[in-house]
Coordinates of C-alpha atoms in Angstrom, one line a residue:
Q1 CA -21.2 -17.9 -8.6
V2 CA -17.6 -18.1 -7.6
Q3 CA -16.0 -17.7 -4.2
L4 CA -12.3 -17.0 -4.1
V5 CA -10.0 -17.4 -1.1
E6 CA -6.4 -16.1 -1.0
S7 CA -3.6 -17.6 1.1
G8 CA 0.1 -17.6 1.4
G9 CA 0.9 -13.9 2.2
G10 CA 3.3 -13.1 5.1
L11 CA 6.3 -10.8 6.0
V12 CA 9.5 -11.6 4.0
Q13 CA 12.8 -9.9 3.6
A14 CA 13.9 -8.1 0.4
G15 CA 15.1 -10.4 -2.2
G16 CA 12.9 -13.4 -0.8
S17 CA 10.1 -15.3 -2.2
L18 CA 6.5 -16.2 -1.4
R19 CA 3.7 -18.2 -3.3
L20 CA 0.2 -16.9 -3.1
S21 CA -2.7 -19.4 -3.8
C22 CA -6.2 -18.5 -4.9
T23 CA -8.6 -21.3 -4.3
A24 CA -12.1 -21.3 -6.0
S25 CA -15.4 -22.9 -5.0
G26 CA -18.1 -23.2 -7.6
R27 CA -18.5 -24.9 -10.9
F28 CA -16.7 -24.5 -14.3
F29 CA -13.6 -22.9 -12.9
S30 CA -11.9 -23.5 -16.2
N31 CA -14.3 -21.0 -17.8
Y32 CA -12.9 -18.1 -15.7
A33 CA -9.7 -16.1 -16.3
I34 CA -8.1 -15.5 -13.0
A35 CA -6.0 -12.3 -12.1
W36 CA -4.1 -11.1 -9.2
F37 CA -4.3 -7.4 -8.3
R38 CA -2.6 -5.6 -5.4
Q39 CA -3.2 -2.7 -3.5
A40 CA -0.9 -0.6 -1.4
P41 CA -1.9 2.0 1.1
G42 CA -3.2 5.1 -0.4
L43 CA -2.9 3.7 -3.9
E44 CA -5.1 2.3 -6.5
R45 CA -5.6 -1.4 -7.0
E46 CA -3.5 -2.6 -9.8
L47 CA -3.2 -5.5 -12.0
V48 CA -0.3 -7.8 -11.5
S49 CA -0.7 -10.9 -13.5
A50 CA -3.5 -12.9 -15.3
I51 CA -4.1 -16.2 -16.7
S52 CA -6.7 -17.7 -19.1
G53 CA -9.2 -20.5 -18.1
S54 CA -7.2 -23.2 -19.8
G55 CA -3.8 -21.8 -18.4
G56 CA -2.6 -21.4 -21.9
S57 CA -2.2 -17.7 -21.9
T58 CA -0.7 -15.3 -19.4
Y59 CA -0.4 -11.5 -19.1
D60 CA 2.1 -9.8 -16.8
V61 CA 2.5 -6.2 -15.8
Y62 CA 5.9 -4.8 -16.5
F63 CA 6.9 -4.9 -12.8
A64 CA 6.0 -8.6 -12.6
E65 CA 7.9 -9.8 -15.7
G66 CA 10.8 -12.0 -14.8
R67 CA 10.1 -12.1 -11.1
F68 CA 6.4 -13.3 -10.7
T69 CA 4.9 -16.4 -12.4
I70 CA 1.2 -17.2 -12.6
T71 CA 0.0 -20.8 -13.0
R72 CA -3.2 -22.6 -12.4
D73 CA -4.3 -26.2 -11.6
N74 CA -7.9 -26.5 -12.8
A75 CA -8.1 -30.0 -11.2
E76 CA -7.6 -28.4 -7.8
N77 CA -9.5 -25.1 -8.8
T78 CA -6.5 -23.1 -7.7
V79 CA -4.3 -20.3 -9.2
Y80 CA -0.8 -19.5 -8.0
L81 CA 1.3 -16.6 -8.0
Q82 CA 4.9 -17.4 -7.4
M83 CA 6.8 -14.2 -6.4
S84 CA 10.6 -13.9 -6.3
S85 CA 13.2 -11.1 -5.8
L86 CA 10.7 -9.3 -3.7
N87 CA 11.3 -5.7 -2.8
P88 CA 9.6 -3.2 -0.4
E89 CA 7.6 -1.7 -3.2
D90 CA 5.9 -5.1 -3.5
T91 CA 4.3 -4.5 -0.2
A92 CA 0.4 -4.6 -0.7
V93 CA -2.6 -6.6 -0.1
Y94 CA -2.9 -9.1 -3.0
Y95 CA -6.3 -10.0 -4.3
C96 CA -7.4 -12.7 -6.9
A97 CA -10.4 -12.1 -9.2
A98 CA -12.4 -14.1 -11.7
A99 CA -13.7 -13.0 -15.2
N100 CA -16.0 -15.2 -17.2
G101 CA -14.2 -15.5 -20.5
G102 CA -10.7 -14.4 -21.5
I103 CA -8.0 -12.5 -19.7
N104 CA -9.0 -9.0 -19.1
T105 CA -6.6 -6.1 -18.0
Q106 CA -9.1 -3.9 -16.6
R107 CA -10.4 -4.2 -13.0
I108 CA -14.0 -3.5 -14.0
G109 CA -13.9 -6.8 -16.1
Y110 CA -13.6 -9.1 -13.0
E111 CA -17.0 -10.1 -11.3
Y112 CA -15.7 -12.0 -8.4
W113 CA -13.0 -11.1 -5.7
G114 CA -11.4 -12.7 -2.9
Q115 CA -10.7 -10.8 0.4
G116 CA -7.1 -10.5 -0.1
T117 CA -3.8 -11.5 1.6
Q118 CA -1.2 -9.3 3.1
V119 CA 2.4 -9.2 1.7
A120 CA 4.8 -7.3 3.5
V121 CA 8.6 -7.0 2.4
S122 CA 11.0 -5.6 4.7
S123 CA 14.3 -3.9 3.5

């Protein structure tokens, strides 16, 4: 069983930056790939970035490339999403999720989810 708690969301102006954190409780954190998803009002939840259990592999969706960086600290059971050059289209609730095994690009592949943290970007 893995429990995930997100933090770091908030209101930021366009062009600004935020760092989201996802802290896990439970054992064998490094066995789990962790992903960040986001969901804007009225839209489907979509993958943003994912990282393997060791941190050696990452995957970014096209809109995250060059702007968002996913990293992890397995000693602290935490995954980070550093977001820069934010724009209003990035406004959403951001969720982290855990999958036992390798990176999965499909939402259905993730067994455990956090409650989400709101990110709002003003123009």
